Coordinates of C-alpha atoms and ligand atoms in Angstrom, one line a residue:
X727 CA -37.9 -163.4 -126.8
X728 CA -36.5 -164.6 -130.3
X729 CA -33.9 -168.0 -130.4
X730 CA -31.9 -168.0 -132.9
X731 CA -29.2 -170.9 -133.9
X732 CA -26.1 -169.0 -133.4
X733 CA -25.3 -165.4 -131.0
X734 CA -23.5 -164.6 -133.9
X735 CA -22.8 -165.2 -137.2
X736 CA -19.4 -163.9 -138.6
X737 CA -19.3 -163.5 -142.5
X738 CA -15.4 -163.7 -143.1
X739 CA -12.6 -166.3 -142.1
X740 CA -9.8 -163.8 -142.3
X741 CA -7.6 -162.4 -139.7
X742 CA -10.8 -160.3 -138.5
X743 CA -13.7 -162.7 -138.9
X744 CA -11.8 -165.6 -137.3
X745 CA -10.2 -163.6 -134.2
X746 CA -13.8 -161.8 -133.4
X747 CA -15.5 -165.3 -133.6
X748 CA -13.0 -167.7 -131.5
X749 CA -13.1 -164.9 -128.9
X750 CA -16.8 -164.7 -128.9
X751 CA -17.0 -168.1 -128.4
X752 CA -14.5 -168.1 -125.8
X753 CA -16.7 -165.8 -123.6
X754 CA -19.9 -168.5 -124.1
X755 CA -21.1 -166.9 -127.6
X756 CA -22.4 -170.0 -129.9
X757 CA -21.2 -168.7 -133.1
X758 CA -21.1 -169.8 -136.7
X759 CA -19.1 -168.4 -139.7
X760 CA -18.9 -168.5 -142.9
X761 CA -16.4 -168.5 -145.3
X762 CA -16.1 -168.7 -149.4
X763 CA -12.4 -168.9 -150.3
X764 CA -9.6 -170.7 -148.2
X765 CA -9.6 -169.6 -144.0
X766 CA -7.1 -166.9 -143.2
X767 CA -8.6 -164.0 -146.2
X768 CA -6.0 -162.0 -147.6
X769 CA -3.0 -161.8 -144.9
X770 CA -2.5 -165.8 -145.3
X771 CA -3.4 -166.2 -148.7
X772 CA -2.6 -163.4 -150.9
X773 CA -0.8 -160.5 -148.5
X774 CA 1.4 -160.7 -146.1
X775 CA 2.4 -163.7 -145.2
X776 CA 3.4 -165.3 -148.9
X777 CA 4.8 -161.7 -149.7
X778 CA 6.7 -161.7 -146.5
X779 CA 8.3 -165.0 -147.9
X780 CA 8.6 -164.4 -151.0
X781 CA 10.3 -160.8 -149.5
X782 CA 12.5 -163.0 -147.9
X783 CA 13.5 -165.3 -150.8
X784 CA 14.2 -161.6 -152.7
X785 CA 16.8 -160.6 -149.8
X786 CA 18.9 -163.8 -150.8
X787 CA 19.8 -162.1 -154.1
X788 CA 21.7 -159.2 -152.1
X789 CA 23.4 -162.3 -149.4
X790 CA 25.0 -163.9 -151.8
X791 CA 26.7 -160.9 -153.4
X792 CA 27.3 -159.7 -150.0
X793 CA 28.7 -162.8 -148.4
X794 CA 31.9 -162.3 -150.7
X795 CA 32.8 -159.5 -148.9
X796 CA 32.7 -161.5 -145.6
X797 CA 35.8 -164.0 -147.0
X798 CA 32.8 -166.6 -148.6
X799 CA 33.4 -168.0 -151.8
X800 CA 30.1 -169.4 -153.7
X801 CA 29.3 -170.3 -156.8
X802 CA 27.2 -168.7 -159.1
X803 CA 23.6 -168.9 -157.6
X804 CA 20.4 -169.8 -159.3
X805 CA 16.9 -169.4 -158.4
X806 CA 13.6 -171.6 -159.7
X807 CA 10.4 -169.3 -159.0
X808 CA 8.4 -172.9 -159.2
X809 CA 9.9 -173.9 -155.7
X810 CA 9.6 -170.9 -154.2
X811 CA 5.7 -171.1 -155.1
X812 CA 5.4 -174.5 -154.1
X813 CA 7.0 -174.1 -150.8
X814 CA 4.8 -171.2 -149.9
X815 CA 2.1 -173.0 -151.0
X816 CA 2.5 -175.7 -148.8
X817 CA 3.2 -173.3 -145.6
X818 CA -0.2 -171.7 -147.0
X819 CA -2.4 -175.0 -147.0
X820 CA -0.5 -175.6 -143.3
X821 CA -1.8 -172.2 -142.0
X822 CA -5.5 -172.9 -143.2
X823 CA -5.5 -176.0 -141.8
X824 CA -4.6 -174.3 -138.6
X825 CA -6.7 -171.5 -138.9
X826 CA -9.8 -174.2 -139.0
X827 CA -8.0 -176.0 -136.3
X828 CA -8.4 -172.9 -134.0
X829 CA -12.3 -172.8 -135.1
X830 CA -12.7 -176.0 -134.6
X831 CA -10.9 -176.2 -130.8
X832 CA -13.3 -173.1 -130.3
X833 CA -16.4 -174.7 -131.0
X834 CA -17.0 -172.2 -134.5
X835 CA -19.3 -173.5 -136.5
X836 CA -17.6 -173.2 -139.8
X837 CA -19.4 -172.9 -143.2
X838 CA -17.8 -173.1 -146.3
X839 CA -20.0 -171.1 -148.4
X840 CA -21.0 -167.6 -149.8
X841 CA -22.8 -165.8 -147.2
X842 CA -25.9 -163.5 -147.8
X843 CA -27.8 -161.8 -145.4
X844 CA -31.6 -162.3 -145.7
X845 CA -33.1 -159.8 -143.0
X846 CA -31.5 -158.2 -139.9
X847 CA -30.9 -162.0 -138.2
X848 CA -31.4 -164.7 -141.1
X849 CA -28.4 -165.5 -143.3
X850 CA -28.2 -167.9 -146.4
X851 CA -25.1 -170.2 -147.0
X852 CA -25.2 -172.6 -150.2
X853 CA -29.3 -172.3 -150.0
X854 CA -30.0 -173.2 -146.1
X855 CA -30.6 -170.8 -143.6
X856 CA -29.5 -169.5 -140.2
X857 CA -30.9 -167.2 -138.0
X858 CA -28.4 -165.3 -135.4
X859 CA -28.5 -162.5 -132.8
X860 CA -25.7 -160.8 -133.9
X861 CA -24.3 -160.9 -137.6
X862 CA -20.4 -159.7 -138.0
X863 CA -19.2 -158.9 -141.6
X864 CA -15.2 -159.4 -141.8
X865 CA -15.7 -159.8 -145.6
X866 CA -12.3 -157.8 -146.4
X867 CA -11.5 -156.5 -149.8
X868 CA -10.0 -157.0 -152.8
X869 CA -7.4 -155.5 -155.3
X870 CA -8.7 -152.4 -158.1
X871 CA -7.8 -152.6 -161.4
X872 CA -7.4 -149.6 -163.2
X873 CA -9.9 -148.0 -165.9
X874 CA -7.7 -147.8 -169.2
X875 CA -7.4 -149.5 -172.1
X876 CA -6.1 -152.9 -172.2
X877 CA -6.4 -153.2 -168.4
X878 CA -7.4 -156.6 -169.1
X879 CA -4.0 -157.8 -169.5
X880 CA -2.6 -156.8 -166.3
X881 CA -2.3 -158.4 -163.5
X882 CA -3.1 -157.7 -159.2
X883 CA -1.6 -158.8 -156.3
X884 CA -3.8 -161.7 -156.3
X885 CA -2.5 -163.1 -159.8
X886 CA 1.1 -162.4 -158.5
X887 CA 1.5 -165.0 -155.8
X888 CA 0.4 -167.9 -158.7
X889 CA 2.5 -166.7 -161.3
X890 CA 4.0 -169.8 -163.4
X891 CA 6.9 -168.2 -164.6
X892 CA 9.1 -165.2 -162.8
X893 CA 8.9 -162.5 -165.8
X894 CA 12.1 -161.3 -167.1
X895 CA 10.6 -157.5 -167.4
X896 CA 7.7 -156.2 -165.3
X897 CA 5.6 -153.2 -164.9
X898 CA 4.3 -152.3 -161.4
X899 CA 1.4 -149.4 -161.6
X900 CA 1.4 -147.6 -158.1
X901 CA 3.0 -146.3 -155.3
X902 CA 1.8 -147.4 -152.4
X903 CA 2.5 -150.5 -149.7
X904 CA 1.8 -153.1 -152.6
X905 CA 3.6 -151.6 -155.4
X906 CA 6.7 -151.1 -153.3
X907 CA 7.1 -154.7 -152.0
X908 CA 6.3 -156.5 -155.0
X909 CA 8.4 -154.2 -156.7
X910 CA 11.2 -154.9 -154.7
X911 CA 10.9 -158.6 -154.7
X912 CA 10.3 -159.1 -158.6
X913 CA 13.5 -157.0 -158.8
X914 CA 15.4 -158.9 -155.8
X915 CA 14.3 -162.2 -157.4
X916 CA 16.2 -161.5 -160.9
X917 CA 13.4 -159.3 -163.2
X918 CA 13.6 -156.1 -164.6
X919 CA 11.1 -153.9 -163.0
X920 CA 9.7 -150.6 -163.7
X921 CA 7.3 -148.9 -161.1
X922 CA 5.5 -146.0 -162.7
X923 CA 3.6 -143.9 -160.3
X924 CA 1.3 -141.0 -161.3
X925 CA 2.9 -138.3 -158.7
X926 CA 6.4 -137.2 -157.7
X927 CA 6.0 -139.5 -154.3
X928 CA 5.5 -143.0 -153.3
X929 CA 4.4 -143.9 -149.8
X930 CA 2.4 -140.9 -149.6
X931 CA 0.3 -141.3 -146.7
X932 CA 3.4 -141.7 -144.6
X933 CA 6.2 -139.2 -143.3
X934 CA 7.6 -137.5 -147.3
X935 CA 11.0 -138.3 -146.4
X936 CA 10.5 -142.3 -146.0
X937 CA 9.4 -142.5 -149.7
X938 CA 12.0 -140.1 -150.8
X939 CA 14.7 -142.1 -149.4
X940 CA 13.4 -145.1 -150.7
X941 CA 12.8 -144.0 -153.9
X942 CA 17.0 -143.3 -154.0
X943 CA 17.5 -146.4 -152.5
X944 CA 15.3 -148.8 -155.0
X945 CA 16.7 -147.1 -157.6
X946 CA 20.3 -148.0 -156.5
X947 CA 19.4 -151.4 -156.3
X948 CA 18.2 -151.2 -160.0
X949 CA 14.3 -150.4 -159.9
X950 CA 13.7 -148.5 -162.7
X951 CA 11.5 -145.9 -160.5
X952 CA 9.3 -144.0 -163.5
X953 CA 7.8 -141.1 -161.6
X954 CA 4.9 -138.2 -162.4
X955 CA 3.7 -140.7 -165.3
X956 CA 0.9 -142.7 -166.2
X957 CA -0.3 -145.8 -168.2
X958 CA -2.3 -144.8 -171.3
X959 CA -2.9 -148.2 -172.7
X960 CA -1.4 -151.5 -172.7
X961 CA -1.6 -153.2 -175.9
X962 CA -0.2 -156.9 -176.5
X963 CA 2.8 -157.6 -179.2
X964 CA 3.3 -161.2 -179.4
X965 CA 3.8 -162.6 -176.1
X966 CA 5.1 -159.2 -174.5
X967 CA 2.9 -156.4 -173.3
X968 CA 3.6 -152.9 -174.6
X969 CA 2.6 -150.5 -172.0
X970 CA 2.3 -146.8 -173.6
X971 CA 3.6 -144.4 -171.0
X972 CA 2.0 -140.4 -170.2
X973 CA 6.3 -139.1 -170.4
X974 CA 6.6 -140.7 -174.0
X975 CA 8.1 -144.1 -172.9
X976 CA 6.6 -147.4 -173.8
X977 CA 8.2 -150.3 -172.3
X978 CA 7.8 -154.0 -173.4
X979 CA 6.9 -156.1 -170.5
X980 CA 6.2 -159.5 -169.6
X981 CA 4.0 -158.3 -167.0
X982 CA 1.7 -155.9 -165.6
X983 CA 0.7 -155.4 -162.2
X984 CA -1.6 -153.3 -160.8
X985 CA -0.7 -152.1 -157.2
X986 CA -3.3 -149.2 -157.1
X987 CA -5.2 -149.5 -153.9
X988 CA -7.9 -152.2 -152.8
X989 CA -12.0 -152.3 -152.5
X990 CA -13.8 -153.4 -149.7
X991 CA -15.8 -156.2 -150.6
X992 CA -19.6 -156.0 -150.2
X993 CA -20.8 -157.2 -153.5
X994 CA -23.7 -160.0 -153.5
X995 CA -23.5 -159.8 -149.6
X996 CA -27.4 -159.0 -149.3
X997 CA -26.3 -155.3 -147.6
X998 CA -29.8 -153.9 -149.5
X999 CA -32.1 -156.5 -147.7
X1000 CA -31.4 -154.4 -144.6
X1001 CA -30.3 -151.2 -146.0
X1002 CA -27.1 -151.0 -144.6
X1003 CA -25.3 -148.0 -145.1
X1004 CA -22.2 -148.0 -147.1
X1005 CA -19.2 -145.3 -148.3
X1006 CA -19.1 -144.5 -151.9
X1007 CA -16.1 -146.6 -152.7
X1008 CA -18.3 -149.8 -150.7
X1009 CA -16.6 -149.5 -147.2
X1010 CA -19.4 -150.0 -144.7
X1011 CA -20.2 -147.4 -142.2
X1012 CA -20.0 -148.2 -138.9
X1013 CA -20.2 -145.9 -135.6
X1014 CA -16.8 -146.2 -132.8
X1015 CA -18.4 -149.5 -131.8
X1016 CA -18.3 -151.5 -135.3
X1017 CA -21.9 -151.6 -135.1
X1018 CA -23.7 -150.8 -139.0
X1019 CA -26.9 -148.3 -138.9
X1020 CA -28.5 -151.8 -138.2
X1021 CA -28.5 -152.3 -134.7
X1022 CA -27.1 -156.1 -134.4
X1023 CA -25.0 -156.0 -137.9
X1024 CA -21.7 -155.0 -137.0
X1025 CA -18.2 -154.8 -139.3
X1026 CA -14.4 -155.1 -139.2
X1027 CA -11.4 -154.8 -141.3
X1028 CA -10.9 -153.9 -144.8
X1029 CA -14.3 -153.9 -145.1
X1030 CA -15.0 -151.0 -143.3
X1031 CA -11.9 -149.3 -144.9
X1032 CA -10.4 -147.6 -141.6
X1033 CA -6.9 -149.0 -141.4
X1034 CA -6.5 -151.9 -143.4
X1035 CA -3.9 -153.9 -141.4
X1036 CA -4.2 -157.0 -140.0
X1037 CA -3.4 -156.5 -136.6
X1038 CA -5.8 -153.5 -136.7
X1039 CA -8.6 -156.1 -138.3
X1040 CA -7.1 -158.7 -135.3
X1041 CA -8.1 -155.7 -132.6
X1042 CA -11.1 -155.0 -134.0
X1043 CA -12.4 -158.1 -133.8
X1044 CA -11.7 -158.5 -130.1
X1045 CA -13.6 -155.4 -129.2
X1046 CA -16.4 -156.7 -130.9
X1047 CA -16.4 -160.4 -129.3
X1048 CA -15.7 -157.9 -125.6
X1049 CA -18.1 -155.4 -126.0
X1050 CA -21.1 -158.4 -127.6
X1051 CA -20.2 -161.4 -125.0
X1052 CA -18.6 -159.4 -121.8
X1053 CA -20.8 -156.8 -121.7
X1054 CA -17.7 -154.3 -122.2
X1055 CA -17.2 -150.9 -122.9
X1056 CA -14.0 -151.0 -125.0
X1057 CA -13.4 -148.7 -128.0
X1058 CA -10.6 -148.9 -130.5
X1059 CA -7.9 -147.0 -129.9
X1060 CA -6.5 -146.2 -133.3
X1061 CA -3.8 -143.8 -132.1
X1062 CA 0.2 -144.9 -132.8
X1063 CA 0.2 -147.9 -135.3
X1064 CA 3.2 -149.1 -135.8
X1065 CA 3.7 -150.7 -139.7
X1066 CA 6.2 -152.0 -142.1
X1067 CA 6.5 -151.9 -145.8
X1068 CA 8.6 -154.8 -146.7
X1069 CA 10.0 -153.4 -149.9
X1070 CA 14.1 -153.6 -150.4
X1071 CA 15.0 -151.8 -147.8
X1072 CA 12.3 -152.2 -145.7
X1073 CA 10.4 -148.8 -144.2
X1074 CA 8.6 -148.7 -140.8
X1075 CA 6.7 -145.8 -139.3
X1076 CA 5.1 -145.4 -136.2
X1077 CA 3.1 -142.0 -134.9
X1078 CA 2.7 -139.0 -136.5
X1079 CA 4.5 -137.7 -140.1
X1080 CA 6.7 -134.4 -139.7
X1081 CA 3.9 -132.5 -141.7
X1082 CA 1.0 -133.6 -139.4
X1083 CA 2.8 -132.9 -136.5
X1084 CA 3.5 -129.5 -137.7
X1085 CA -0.1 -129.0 -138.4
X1086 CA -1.1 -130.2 -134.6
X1087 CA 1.8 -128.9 -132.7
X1088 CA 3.2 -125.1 -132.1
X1089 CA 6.6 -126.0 -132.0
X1090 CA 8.4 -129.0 -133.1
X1091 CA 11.5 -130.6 -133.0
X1092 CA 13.2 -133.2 -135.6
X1093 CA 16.1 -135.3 -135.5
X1094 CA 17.5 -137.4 -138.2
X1095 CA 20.1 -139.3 -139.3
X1096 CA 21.3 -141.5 -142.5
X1097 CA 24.0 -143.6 -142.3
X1098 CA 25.7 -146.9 -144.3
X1099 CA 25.1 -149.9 -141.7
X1100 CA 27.8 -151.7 -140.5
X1101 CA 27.6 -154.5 -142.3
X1102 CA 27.8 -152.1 -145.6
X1103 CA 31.5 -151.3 -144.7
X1104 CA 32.9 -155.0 -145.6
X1105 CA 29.6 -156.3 -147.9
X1106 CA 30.1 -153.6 -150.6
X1107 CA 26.5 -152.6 -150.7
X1108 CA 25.7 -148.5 -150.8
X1109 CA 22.7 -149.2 -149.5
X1110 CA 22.0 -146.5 -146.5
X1111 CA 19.6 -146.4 -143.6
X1112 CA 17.3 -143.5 -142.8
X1113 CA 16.2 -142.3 -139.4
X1114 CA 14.2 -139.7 -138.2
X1115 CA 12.4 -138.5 -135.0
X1116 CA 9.8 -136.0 -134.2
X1117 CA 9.4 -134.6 -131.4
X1118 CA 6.9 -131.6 -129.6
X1119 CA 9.4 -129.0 -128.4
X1120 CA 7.1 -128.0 -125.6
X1121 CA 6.3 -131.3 -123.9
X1122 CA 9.3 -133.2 -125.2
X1123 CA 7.2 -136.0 -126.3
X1124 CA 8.2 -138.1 -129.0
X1125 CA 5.6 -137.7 -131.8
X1126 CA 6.4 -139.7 -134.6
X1127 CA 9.2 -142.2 -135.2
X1128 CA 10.5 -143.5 -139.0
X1129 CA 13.3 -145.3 -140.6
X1130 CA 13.9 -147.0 -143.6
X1131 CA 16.7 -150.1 -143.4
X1132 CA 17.3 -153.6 -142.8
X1133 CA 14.6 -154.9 -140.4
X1134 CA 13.0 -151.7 -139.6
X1135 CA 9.5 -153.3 -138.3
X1136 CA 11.4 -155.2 -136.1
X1137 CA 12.8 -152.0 -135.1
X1138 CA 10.2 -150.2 -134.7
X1139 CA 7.9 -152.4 -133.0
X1140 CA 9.8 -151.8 -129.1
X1141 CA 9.3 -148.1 -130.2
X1142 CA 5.5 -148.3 -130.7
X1143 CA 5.3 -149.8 -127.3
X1144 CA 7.7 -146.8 -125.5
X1145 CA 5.5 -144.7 -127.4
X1146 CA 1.7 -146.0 -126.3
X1147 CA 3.5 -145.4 -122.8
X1148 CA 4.5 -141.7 -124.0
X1149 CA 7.9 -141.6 -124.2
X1150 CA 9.6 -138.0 -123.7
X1151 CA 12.6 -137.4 -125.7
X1152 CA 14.8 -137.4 -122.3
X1153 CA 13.4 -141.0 -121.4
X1154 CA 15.1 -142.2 -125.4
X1155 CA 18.1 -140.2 -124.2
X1156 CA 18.2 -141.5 -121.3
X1157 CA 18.6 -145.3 -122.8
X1158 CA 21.5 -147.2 -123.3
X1159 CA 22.2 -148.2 -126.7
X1160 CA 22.4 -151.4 -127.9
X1161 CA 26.0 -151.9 -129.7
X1162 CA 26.5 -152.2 -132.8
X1163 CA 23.3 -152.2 -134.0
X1164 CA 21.2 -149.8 -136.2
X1165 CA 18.6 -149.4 -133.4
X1166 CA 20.7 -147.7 -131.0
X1167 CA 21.0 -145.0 -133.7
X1168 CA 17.3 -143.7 -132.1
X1169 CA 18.8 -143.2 -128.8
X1170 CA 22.1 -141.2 -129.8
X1171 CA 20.5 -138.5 -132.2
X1172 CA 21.1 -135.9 -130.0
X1173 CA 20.7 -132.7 -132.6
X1174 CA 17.8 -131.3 -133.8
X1175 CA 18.1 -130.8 -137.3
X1176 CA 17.3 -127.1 -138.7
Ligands
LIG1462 P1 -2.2 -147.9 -151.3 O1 -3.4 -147.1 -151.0 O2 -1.1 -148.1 -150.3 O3 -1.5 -147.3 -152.6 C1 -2.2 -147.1 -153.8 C2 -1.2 -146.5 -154.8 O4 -1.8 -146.5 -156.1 C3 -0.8 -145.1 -154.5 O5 0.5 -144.9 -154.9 C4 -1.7 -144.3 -155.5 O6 -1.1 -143.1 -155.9 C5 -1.8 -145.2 -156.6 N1 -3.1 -145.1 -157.3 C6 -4.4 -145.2 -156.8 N2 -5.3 -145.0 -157.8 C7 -4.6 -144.8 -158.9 C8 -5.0 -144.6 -160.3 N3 -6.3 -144.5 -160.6 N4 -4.0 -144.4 -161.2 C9 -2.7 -144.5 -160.8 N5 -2.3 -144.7 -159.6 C10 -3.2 -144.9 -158.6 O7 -2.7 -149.3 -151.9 P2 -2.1 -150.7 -152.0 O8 -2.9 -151.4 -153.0 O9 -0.6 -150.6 -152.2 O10 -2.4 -151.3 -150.5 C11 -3.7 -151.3 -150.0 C12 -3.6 -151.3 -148.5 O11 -3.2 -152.6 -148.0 C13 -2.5 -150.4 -147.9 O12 -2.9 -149.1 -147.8 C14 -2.2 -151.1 -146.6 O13 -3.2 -150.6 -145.6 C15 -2.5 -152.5 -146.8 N6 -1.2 -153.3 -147.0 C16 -0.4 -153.4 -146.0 C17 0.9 -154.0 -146.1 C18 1.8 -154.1 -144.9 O14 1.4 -153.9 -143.8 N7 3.1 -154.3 -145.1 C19 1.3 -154.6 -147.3 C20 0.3 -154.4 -148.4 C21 -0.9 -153.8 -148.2 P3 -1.1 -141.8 -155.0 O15 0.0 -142.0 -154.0 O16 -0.8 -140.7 -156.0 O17 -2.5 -141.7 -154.4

């Protein structure tokens, strides 16, 4: 029998890589891993948690005009984007540190280093080697940039977070989670933003009428929401960009950022030394149990382009560490995912869209409702809150639940738990409302609309 230096050897120190790894090690694994950039991959250092900040710092905008209407009398508020970056980038450096602190307590090996794999259980960090039963990749991915001419002077998600000046005018290409929320917080934060997206939708992947409510609602708060359009070019005029539009437009911009989906990240990872089987856009293939179409290779996350969420990537990476080190059984359940877009509002889904649940169920019933919030009637904001429910007329199980307002993944994370339990429709009813809030709203809709 072969010994190698580690059980396993995890290629990634993102949410994935590093949850897969302390739990491995946990159950008695020895286990080494490998990371190039900073600890905590995208989600710490360029996703959700300095965009949920910086989301934050956006909302302030609104507060202080709203406040007024609440008796409160401030003075005219100013905002410097150079503390905002420095602040987050101190709560960054804290979460790496912790995130090698939680290695580290766990007995992880932890290599700072690019990672290639050599054959089926050798890997090469910064010219040594390791040999490993197992080898995990948790590599993640990375933002695309668009094919067209002068793409060179735009920007991604990655650029955005280091920006040294907020732009006065910005472009955002795309319609998806990204575009939205950096949309939103450019705009809440004081720039002029125009989001072009090629179709008539944003948030496509998720129920139609989240993103056509939110499309109303960012346009209210001053989004200049360019729809059914493309970029042709982007060509530079002194120190502005001028972006050429498909509708005839070109708008001058300080900035372009390109929110147009992300790549899993495989390149220079040695996958050809074992002939590991990968998707045309990169994502490796992998069967229900992560493994690769090499036995002891396995992968998680964005790299294997499933669900790229983090608390997917986080559950994926315990099944792994169960199934390797506790001689489990588990397999991912990838059925009712609650997530949040943290644009301005915010959206939140959980379950199935109204037009997949038509295509799976006979009969369905929906209920919806859209309302000004409470706090709207004094604050002197239009903004208005969306809700809908769908629900299978023959077992009166609730199939899909949405909203779009203040907080809705706070909202809709207690829902996502009713339904993993599978909630009927009677059991909502059945529930006493929480007063006043915009929650309780779920348990009062009592119509089906037609
Ligand atoms: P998405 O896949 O969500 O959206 C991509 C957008 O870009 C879509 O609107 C798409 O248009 C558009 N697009 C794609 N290709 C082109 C093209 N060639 N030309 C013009 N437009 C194009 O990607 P994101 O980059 O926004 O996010 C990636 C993933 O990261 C998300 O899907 C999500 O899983 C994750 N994420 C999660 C967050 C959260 O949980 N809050 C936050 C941010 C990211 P169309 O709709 O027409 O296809």
């Amino acid at each position: 029998m072969h010994t190698y230096d580690y059980d396993l050897f995890t290629i990634g120190g993102g949410s994935g890589g590093v949850r897969a790894s302390r739990f491995a090690a946990q159950y008695g694994a020895r286990v080494a891993l490998a990371e190039s950039g900073p600890l905590g991959g995208t989600c710490v250092n360029a996703g959700c948690i300095p965009k949920k900040l910086m989301s934050y710092a956006a909302h302030y905008h609104e507060d202080f005009a709203e406040a007024k209407g609440f008796g409160w009398q401030t003075g005219e508020p100013h905002f410097n984007w150079a503390t905002l970056v420095a602040h987050k980038d101190r709560e960054i450096s804290r979460l790496n540190g912790i995130y090698a602190q939680i290695l580290t307590n766990a007995k992880v090996h932890t290599i700072h280093g690019h990672a290639q794999i050599i054959d089926a259980h050798t890997i090469a960090v910064n010219g040594k080697t390791y040999t490993a039963h197992h080898i995990l990749i948790a590599t993640g991915g990375h933002p695309t940039r668009p094919d067209l001419p002068g793409s060179e002077l735009g920007i991604t998600s990655d650029d955005f977070f280091h920006l040294p000046a907020l732009p006065a005018h910005a472009v955002v290409k795309g319609g998806g989670y990204i575009a939205v929320e950096l949309a939103s917080i450019l705009n809440g934060l004081g720039c002029k933003v125009s989001l072009v997206q090629r179709g008539a939708q944003i948030l496509r992947n998720m129920d139609s009428d989240l993103g056509h409510f939110l499309i109303s609602e960012m346009r209210k708060k001053g989004v200049d929401m360019v729809l059914d359009s493309k970029i042709l070019s982007i060509s530079k005029d002194g120190e502005k960009k001028k972006v050429e539009l498909s509708d005839g437009r070109t708008l001058d911009s300080d900035c372009v950022l390109f929110a147009t989906g992300r790549q899993p990240n495989t390149r220079g990872l040695g996958l050809e030394n074992v002939g590991i089987q990968v998707r045309e856009n990169g994502a490796i293939i992998v069967n229900e149990h992560f493994a690769t179409n090499v036995d002891n290779i396995y992968a998680i996350g964005d790299v294997i382009d499933r669900v790229a969420l983090t608390p997917v990537a986080l559950a994926e990476g315990m099944v792994v560490a169960a199934n390797l080190f506790q001689h489990g059984k588990r397999l991912m359940s990838y059925d009712n995912i609650a997530t949040a877009v943290f644009s301005h509002p915010n959206v939140a889904t959980v379950g199935l869209t109204e037009a997949r649940a038509r295509e799976k169920h006979a009969h369905v019933k929906i209920f919806k409702s859209e309302f000004k919030a409470l706090k709207h009637t004094l604050s002197g904001s239009d903004e208005r809150c969306l809700m809908k429910m769908i629900v299978d007329a023959d077992t009166d199980r609730v199939l899909g639940i949405h909203m779009v307002g203040p907080d809705a993944g706070e909202v809709i994370q207690g829902f996502a738990v009713a339904m993993q339990c599978g909630v009927t429709k009677a059991q909502v009813d059945a529930t006493i409302g929480v007063h006043p809030t915009l929650a309780e709203e779920f348990v009062t809709m009592r119509t089906p609309v037609m």
